[in-house]
Amino acid sequence: MTFKIDLHCHSNFSDGALSPKDLITRAQSQQVSHLALTDHDTTAGLTEAGIYAKTSHLTLINGIELSTTWNNRCFHIVGINIDPDACALQSGTLLLGQTRLERAEKIALKLAKRRIPGAMDYVLKKAGHGMITRSHFAQFLLEENHVSSFQNAFDKYLGAGKSAFVSTSWIELETAINWISDSGGHAIIAHPLRYKLTNSWLKRFLTAFKLAGGIGIEVVTGNNNPDDIRRAGQFALTFDLYGSVGSDFHSDKNKWVELGRLAPLPRDIKPIWDLF
Ligand code: AMP
Ligand code: MN
Ligand code: MN
Ligand code: MN
């Protein structure tokens, strides 16, 4: 049997469009053999995903994507093979949920000051039982015709330094890695090239990540080109990290990203799934 592995995606328990059930169905129809559900700062979708994975052909891997702050910047750390019932992770995600709620209130206030009321009601309703994210605000701005596209919402209001941006203290990098490791999981740097860091800052970050016990890096992500894969792969080799592959799938409306549709991990990189 050939493997089709995807170790990074989102359900509507964070900013994904599909329920865990629909995500499993879609992954199955894409012949995915191993899928990690990695919602932002929550493991709440894993129960539903687990129920439907049981009657499917795919192997579900319990995951999470944690928001961390390192040197005043936000970095995403994916944890896979975690135990969602681990105490530190459970209390940690509660804390992050509170942080997200408080941040959302501040974002809504900033928008209201720009004569855009009603954001908080919308995002609370839209996020429902899940984490509130900036994607929910982007949807609100788009639906209310304040922006011309989802991307434009980030460029105009929600992106770093824009008028409704709220700088947030997430958890420390070391804390996130400890929560993941202590629950039996593997900590992986998500989409390393999306932080737009210079090589020297990226190396500094990778050094801190390794020192704190991180073991993997996403070498292949949803819309990578061959140059990106080579560059991320080089970091994996230099820092002796396992390589991971993950689409970061959010929605069936984005035709550029599909569950399991990923370039292969370069042969010289140790696959993280060797540890499974
Ligand atoms: P948050 O974790 O609440 O800050 O929301 C971050 C999420 O918003 C990311 O996981 C992406 O799904 C989305 N996002 C962030 N920046 C952008 C951007 N520039 N364009 C489109 N989506 C973005
Ligand atoms: Mn997201
Ligand atoms: Mn991310
Ligand atoms: Mn993600």
PDB file of N, CA, C and O in Angstrom, residues 39 49 55 104 113 186 197 224 239 246 249 257 264:
ATOM      1  N   ASP A  39      -6.051  21.638  14.554  1.00  0.00           N
ATOM      2  CA  ASP A  39      -6.736  22.924  14.703  1.00  0.00           C
ATOM      3  C   ASP A  39      -5.931  23.892  15.557  1.00  0.00           C
ATOM      4  O   ASP A  39      -5.155  23.485  16.420  1.00  0.00           O
ATOM      5  N   ALA A  49     -13.660  13.684  14.908  1.00  0.00           N
ATOM      6  CA  ALA A  49     -12.818  13.125  13.835  1.00  0.00           C
ATOM      7  C   ALA A  49     -12.532  11.653  14.111  1.00  0.00           C
ATOM      8  O   ALA A  49     -12.589  10.813  13.202  1.00  0.00           O
ATOM      9  N   THR A  55     -14.528   4.293  11.164  1.00  0.00           N
ATOM     10  CA  THR A  55     -15.238   3.546  10.121  1.00  0.00           C
ATOM     11  C   THR A  55     -14.720   3.894   8.726  1.00  0.00           C
ATOM     12  O   THR A  55     -15.363   3.601   7.730  1.00  0.00           O
ATOM     13  N   ALA A 104     -10.114  38.904  20.429  1.00  0.00           N
ATOM     14  CA  ALA A 104     -11.230  39.154  19.507  1.00  0.00           C
ATOM     15  C   ALA A 104     -11.994  40.414  19.928  1.00  0.00           C
ATOM     16  O   ALA A 104     -12.378  41.232  19.085  1.00  0.00           O
ATOM     17  N   LYS A 113     -14.290  51.355  16.145  1.00  0.00           N
ATOM     18  CA  LYS A 113     -13.759  52.730  16.113  1.00  0.00           C
ATOM     19  C   LYS A 113     -13.577  53.215  14.677  1.00  0.00           C
ATOM     20  O   LYS A 113     -13.479  54.413  14.424  1.00  0.00           O
ATOM     21  N   HIS A 186       5.069  14.880  18.994  1.00  0.00           N
ATOM     22  CA  HIS A 186       6.258  15.410  18.337  1.00  0.00           C
ATOM     23  C   HIS A 186       6.001  16.860  17.931  1.00  0.00           C
ATOM     24  O   HIS A 186       4.989  17.148  17.301  1.00  0.00           O
ATOM     25  N   LEU A 197      11.274  35.499   7.524  1.00  0.00           N
ATOM     26  CA  LEU A 197      12.470  35.830   8.295  1.00  0.00           C
ATOM     27  C   LEU A 197      13.698  35.793   7.394  1.00  0.00           C
ATOM     28  O   LEU A 197      13.729  35.048   6.411  1.00  0.00           O
ATOM     29  N   ASN A 224       3.700  25.102  -1.646  1.00  0.00           N
ATOM     30  CA  ASN A 224       5.156  25.208  -1.821  1.00  0.00           C
ATOM     31  C   ASN A 224       5.565  25.049  -3.275  1.00  0.00           C
ATOM     32  O   ASN A 224       4.978  24.259  -3.995  1.00  0.00           O
ATOM     33  N   PHE A 239      19.904  21.345  10.641  1.00  0.00           N
ATOM     34  CA  PHE A 239      19.552  21.297  12.062  1.00  0.00           C
ATOM     35  C   PHE A 239      19.159  19.890  12.521  1.00  0.00           C
ATOM     36  O   PHE A 239      18.654  19.725  13.622  1.00  0.00           O
ATOM     37  N   GLY A 246       2.471  18.764   5.180  1.00  0.00           N
ATOM     38  CA  GLY A 246       1.117  19.115   5.608  1.00  0.00           C
ATOM     39  C   GLY A 246       0.525  20.172   4.706  1.00  0.00           C
ATOM     40  O   GLY A 246       1.178  21.173   4.396  1.00  0.00           O
ATOM     41  N   PHE A 249      -4.687  22.620   4.866  1.00  0.00           N
ATOM     42  CA  PHE A 249      -6.011  22.754   4.238  1.00  0.00           C
ATOM     43  C   PHE A 249      -6.982  23.441   5.211  1.00  0.00           C
ATOM     44  O   PHE A 249      -7.065  23.069   6.366  1.00  0.00           O
ATOM     45  N   VAL A 257      -5.296  24.429  -2.715  1.00  0.00           N
ATOM     46  CA  VAL A 257      -4.840  23.524  -1.648  1.00  0.00           C
ATOM     47  C   VAL A 257      -5.852  22.393  -1.477  1.00  0.00           C
ATOM     48  O   VAL A 257      -7.049  22.645  -1.369  1.00  0.00           O
ATOM     49  N   PRO A 264       6.316  15.053  -2.797  1.00  0.00           N
ATOM     50  CA  PRO A 264       6.940  14.101  -1.869  1.00  0.00           C
ATOM     51  C   PRO A 264       8.058  14.758  -1.061  1.00  0.00           C
ATOM     52  O   PRO A 264       8.686  15.715  -1.515  1.00  0.00           O
TER      53      PRO A 264
END
